[in-house]
mmCIF file of C-alpha atoms and ligand atoms in Angstrom:
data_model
loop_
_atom_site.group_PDB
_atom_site.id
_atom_site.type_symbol
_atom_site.label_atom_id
_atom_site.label_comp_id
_atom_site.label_asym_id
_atom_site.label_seq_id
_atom_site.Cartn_x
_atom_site.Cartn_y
_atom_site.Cartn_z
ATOM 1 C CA UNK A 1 -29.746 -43.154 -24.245
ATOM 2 C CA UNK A 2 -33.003 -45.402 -23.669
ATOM 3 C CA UNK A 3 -35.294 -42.663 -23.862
ATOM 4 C CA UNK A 4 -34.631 -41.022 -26.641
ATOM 5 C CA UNK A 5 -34.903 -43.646 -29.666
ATOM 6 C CA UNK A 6 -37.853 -45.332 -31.234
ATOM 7 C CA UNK A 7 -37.901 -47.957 -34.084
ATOM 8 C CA UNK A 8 -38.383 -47.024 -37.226
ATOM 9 C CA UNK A 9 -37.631 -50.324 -39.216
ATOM 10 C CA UNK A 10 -37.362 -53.440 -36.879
ATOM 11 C CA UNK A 11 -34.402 -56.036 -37.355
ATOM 12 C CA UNK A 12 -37.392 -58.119 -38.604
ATOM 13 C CA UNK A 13 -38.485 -56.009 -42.006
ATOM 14 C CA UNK A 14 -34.630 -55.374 -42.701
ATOM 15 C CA UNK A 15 -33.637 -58.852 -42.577
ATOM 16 C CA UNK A 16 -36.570 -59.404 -45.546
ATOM 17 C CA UNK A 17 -36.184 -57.077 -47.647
ATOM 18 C CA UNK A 18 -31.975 -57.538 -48.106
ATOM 19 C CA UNK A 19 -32.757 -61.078 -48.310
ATOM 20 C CA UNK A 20 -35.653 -59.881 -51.418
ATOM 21 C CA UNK A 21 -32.294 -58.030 -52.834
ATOM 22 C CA UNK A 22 -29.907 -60.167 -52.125
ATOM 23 C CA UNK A 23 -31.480 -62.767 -54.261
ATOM 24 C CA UNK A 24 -31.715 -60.333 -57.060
ATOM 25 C CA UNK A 25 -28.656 -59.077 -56.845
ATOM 26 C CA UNK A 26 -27.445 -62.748 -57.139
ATOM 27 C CA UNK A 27 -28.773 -63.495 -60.495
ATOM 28 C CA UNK A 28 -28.122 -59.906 -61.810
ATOM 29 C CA UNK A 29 -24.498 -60.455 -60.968
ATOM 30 C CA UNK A 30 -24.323 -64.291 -62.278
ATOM 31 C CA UNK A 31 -21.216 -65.205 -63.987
ATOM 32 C CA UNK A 32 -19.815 -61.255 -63.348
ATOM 33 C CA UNK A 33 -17.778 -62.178 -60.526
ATOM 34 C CA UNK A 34 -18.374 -58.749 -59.375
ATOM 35 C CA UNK A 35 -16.363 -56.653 -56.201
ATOM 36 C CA UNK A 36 -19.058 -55.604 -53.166
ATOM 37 C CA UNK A 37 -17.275 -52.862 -51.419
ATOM 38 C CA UNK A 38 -18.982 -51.917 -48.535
ATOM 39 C CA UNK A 39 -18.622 -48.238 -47.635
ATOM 40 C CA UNK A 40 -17.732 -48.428 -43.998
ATOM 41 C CA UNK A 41 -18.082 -47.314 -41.561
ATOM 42 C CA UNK A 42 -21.683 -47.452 -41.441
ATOM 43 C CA UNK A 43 -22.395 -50.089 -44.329
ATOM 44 C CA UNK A 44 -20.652 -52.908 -43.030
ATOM 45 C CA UNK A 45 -23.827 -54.557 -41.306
ATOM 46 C CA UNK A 46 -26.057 -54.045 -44.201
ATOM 47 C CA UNK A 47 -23.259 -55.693 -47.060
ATOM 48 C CA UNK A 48 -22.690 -58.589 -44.370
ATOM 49 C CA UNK A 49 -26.023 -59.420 -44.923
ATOM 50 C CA UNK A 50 -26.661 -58.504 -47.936
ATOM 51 C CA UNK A 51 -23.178 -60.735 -49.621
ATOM 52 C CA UNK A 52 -24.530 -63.972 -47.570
ATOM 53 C CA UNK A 53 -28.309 -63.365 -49.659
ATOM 54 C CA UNK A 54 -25.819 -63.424 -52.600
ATOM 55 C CA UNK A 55 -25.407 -66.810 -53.908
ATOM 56 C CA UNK A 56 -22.622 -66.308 -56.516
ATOM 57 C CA UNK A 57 -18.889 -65.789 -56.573
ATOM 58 C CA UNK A 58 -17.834 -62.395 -55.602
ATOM 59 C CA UNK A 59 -15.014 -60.211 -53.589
ATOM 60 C CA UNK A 60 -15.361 -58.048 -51.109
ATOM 61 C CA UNK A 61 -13.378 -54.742 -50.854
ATOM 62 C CA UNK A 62 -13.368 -51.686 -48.452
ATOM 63 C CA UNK A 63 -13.649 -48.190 -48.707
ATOM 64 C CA UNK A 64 -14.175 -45.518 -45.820
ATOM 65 C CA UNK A 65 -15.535 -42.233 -45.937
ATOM 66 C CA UNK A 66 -16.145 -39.788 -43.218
ATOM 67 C CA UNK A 67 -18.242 -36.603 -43.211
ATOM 68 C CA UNK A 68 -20.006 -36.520 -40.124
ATOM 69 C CA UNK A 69 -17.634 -35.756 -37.263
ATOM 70 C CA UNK A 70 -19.281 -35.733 -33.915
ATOM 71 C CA UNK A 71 -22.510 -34.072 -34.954
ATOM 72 C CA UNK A 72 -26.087 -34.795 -36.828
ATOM 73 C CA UNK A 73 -25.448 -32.725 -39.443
ATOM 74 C CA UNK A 74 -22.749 -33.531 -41.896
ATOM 75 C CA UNK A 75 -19.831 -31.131 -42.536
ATOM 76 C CA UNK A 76 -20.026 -31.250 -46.249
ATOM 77 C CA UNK A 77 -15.786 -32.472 -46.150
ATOM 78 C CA UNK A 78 -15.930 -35.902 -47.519
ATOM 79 C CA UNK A 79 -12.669 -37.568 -45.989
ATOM 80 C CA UNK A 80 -11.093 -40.784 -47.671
ATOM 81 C CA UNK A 81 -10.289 -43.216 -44.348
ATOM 82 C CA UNK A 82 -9.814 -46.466 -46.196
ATOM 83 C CA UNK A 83 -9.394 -47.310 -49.648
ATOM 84 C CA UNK A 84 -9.282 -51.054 -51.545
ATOM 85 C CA UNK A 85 -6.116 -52.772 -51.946
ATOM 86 C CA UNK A 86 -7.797 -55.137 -55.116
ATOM 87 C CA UNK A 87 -7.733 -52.930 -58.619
ATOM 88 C CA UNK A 88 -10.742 -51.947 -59.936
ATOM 89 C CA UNK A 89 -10.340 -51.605 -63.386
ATOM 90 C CA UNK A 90 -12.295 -53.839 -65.524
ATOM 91 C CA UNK A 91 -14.447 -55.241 -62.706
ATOM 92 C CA UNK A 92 -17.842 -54.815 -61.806
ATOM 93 C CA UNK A 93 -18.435 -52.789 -58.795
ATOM 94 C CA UNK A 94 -21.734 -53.167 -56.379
ATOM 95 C CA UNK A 95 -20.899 -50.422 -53.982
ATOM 96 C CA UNK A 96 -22.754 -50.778 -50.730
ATOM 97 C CA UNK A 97 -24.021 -47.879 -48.663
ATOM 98 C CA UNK A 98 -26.266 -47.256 -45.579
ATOM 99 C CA UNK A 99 -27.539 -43.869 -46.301
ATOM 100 C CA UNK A 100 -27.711 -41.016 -48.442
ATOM 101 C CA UNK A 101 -28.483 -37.647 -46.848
ATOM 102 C CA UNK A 102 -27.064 -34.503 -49.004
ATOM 103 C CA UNK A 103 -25.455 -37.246 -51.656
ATOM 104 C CA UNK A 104 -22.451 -35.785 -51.226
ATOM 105 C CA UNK A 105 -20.343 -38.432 -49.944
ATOM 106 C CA UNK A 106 -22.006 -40.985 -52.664
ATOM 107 C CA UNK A 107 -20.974 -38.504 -55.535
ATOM 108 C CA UNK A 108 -17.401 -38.429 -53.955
ATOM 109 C CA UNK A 109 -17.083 -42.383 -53.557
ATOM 110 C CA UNK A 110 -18.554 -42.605 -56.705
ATOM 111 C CA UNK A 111 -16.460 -40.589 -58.937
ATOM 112 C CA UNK A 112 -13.065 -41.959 -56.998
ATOM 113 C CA UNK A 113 -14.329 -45.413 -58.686
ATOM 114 C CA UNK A 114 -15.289 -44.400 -61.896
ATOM 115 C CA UNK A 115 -11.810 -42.796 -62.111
ATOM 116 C CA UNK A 116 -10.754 -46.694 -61.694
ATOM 117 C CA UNK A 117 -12.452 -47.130 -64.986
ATOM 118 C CA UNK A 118 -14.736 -50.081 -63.647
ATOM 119 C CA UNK A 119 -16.489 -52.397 -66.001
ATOM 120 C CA UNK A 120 -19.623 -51.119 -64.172
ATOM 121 C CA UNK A 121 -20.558 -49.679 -61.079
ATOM 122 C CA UNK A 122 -23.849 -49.560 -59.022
ATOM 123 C CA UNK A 123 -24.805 -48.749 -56.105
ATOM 124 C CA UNK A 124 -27.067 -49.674 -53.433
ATOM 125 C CA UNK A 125 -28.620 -48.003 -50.374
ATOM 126 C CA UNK A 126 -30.266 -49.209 -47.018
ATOM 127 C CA UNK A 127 -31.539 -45.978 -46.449
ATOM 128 C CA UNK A 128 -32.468 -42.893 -48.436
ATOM 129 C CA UNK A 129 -33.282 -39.329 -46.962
ATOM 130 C CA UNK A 130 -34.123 -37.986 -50.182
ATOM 131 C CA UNK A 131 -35.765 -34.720 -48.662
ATOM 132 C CA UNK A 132 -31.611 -33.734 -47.989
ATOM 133 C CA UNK A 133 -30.386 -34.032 -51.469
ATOM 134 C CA UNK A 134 -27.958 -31.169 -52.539
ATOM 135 C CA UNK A 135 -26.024 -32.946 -55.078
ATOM 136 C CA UNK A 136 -27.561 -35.737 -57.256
ATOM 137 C CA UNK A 137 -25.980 -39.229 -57.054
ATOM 138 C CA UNK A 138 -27.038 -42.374 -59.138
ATOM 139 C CA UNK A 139 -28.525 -44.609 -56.974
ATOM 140 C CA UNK A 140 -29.661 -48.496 -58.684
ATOM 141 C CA UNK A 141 -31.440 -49.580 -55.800
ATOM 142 C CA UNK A 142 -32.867 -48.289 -52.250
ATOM 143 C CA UNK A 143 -34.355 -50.868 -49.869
ATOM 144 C CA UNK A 144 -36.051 -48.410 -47.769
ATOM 145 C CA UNK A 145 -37.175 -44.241 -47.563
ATOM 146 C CA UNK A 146 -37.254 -42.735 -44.363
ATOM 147 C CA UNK A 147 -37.544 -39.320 -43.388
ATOM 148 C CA UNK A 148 -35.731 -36.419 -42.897
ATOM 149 C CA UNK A 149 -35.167 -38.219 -39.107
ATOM 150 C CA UNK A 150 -31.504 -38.768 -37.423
ATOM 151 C CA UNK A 151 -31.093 -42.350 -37.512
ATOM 152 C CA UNK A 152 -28.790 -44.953 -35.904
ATOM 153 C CA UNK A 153 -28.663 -48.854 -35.255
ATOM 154 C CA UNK A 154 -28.147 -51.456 -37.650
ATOM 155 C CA UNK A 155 -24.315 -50.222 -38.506
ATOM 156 C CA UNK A 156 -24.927 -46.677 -38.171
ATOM 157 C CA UNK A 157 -23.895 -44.742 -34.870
ATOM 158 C CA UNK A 158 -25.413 -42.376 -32.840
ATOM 159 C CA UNK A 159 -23.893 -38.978 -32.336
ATOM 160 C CA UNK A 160 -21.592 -40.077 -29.464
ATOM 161 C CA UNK A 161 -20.161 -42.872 -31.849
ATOM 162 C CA UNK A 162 -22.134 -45.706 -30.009
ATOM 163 C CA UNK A 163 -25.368 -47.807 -31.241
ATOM 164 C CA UNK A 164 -23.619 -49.885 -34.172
ATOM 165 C CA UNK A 165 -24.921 -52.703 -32.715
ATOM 166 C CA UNK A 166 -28.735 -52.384 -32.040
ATOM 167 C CA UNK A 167 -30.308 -54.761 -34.534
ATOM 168 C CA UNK A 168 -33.009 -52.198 -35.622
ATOM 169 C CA UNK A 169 -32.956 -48.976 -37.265
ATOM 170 C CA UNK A 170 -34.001 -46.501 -34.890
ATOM 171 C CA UNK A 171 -34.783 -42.539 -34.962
ATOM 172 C CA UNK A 172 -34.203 -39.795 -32.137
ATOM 173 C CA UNK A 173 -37.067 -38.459 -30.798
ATOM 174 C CA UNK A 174 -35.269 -35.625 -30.061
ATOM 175 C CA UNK A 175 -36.072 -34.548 -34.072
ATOM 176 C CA UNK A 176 -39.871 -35.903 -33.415
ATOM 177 C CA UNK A 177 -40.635 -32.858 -31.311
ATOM 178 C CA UNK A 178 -39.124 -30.429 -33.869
ATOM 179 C CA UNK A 179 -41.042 -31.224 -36.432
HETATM 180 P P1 LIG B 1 -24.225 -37.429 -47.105
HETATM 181 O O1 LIG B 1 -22.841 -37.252 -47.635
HETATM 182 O O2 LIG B 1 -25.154 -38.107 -48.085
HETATM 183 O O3 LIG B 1 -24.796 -36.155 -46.564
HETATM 184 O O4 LIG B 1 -24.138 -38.332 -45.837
HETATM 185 C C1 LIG B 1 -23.821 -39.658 -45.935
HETATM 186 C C2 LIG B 1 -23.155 -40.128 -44.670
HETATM 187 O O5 LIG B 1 -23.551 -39.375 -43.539
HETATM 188 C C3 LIG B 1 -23.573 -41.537 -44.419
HETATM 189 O O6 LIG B 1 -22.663 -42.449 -44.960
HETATM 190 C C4 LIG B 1 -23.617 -41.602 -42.913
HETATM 191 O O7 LIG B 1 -22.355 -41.981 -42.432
HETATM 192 C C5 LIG B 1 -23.907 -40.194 -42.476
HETATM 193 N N1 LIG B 1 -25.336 -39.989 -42.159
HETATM 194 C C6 LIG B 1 -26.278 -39.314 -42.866
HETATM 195 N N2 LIG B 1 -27.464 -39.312 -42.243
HETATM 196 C C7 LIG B 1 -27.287 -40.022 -41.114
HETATM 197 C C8 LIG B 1 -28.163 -40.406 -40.039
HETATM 198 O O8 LIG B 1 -29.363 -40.110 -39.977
HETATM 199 N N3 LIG B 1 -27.588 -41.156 -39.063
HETATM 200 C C9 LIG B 1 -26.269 -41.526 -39.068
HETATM 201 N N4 LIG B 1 -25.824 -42.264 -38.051
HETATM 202 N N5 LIG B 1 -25.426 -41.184 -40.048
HETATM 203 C C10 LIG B 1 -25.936 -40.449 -41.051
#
């Protein structure tokens, strides 16, 4: 698999710029005791850093979603795999996701909260591939653009399920000599 990854944000840059957010999200969310739910499976690295920049009480809840299957293109069948066990009525909500492609999974998380009748709910996102959009989601914050690139590392795997672990966000070059 060596060969055919770059870096695209080093470990370095990421670890900045959720600690910039972190800090803001911190005083935005003072005194809210508000629920982070990390959208797993590929947020859980970005919310475990981005709830220890947060100095101020708050919960942590989990939702999964799946649309990907085995491939780099997503199937457009957003599958609940996990949902919270904490209700989330009357709370505020600071969903946590690692990217947005076609939106579709976002708009699909998103309304299953709202349905919860939250006392807010907003949403940020490690990465955004905004050239992919097909259905518009409401996004609060994005700590970085990239684009339209397959990427894995940092949480997010690569098509045969593995590179979770690499500490930067990398991109196939595979999709380099397409373009
Ligand atoms: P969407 O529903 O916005 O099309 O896709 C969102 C989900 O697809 C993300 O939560 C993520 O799991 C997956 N995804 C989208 N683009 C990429 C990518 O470049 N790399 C990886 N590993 N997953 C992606």
């Amino acid at each position: 698999m060596d060969n055919h990854w770059e870096v695209l944000i080093s470990a370095e840059e990421i670890r900045e710029r959720i600690g910039e957010l972190g800090r803001e999200l911190a005083e935005q969310y003072s005194g809210l005791n508000p629920v982070v739910i990390p959208l797993l499976r590929g947020g859980f690295m970005f919310a475990a850093d981005l709830v220890r920049a947060m100095d101020t009480d708050l919960q942590v809840e989990f939702l999964g979603a799946s649309s990907y299957g085995e491939q780099t293109e997503s199937s457009g069948e957003v599958r609940l795999t996990l949902d919270t066990a904490l209700p989330l009525a009357g709370r505020h909500i600071l969903l946590v996701e690692d990217i947005v492609d076609t939106g579709l999974t976002l708009a699909y998380i998103q309304q299953l909260i709202n349905s919860r009748k939250p006392a807010s709910l907003h949403t940020v996102v490690l990465l955004d591939k905004r050239a992919r959009r097909k259905v518009e989601a409401k996004i609060d914050r994005v700590v970085f653009d990239i684009p339209d690139r397959f990427v894995f590392g940092f949480g997010l795997d690569s098509p045969g399920g593995f590179g979770r672990n690499l500490p930067d966000v990398v991109a196939m070059k595979d999709n380099l000599d397409q373009e």
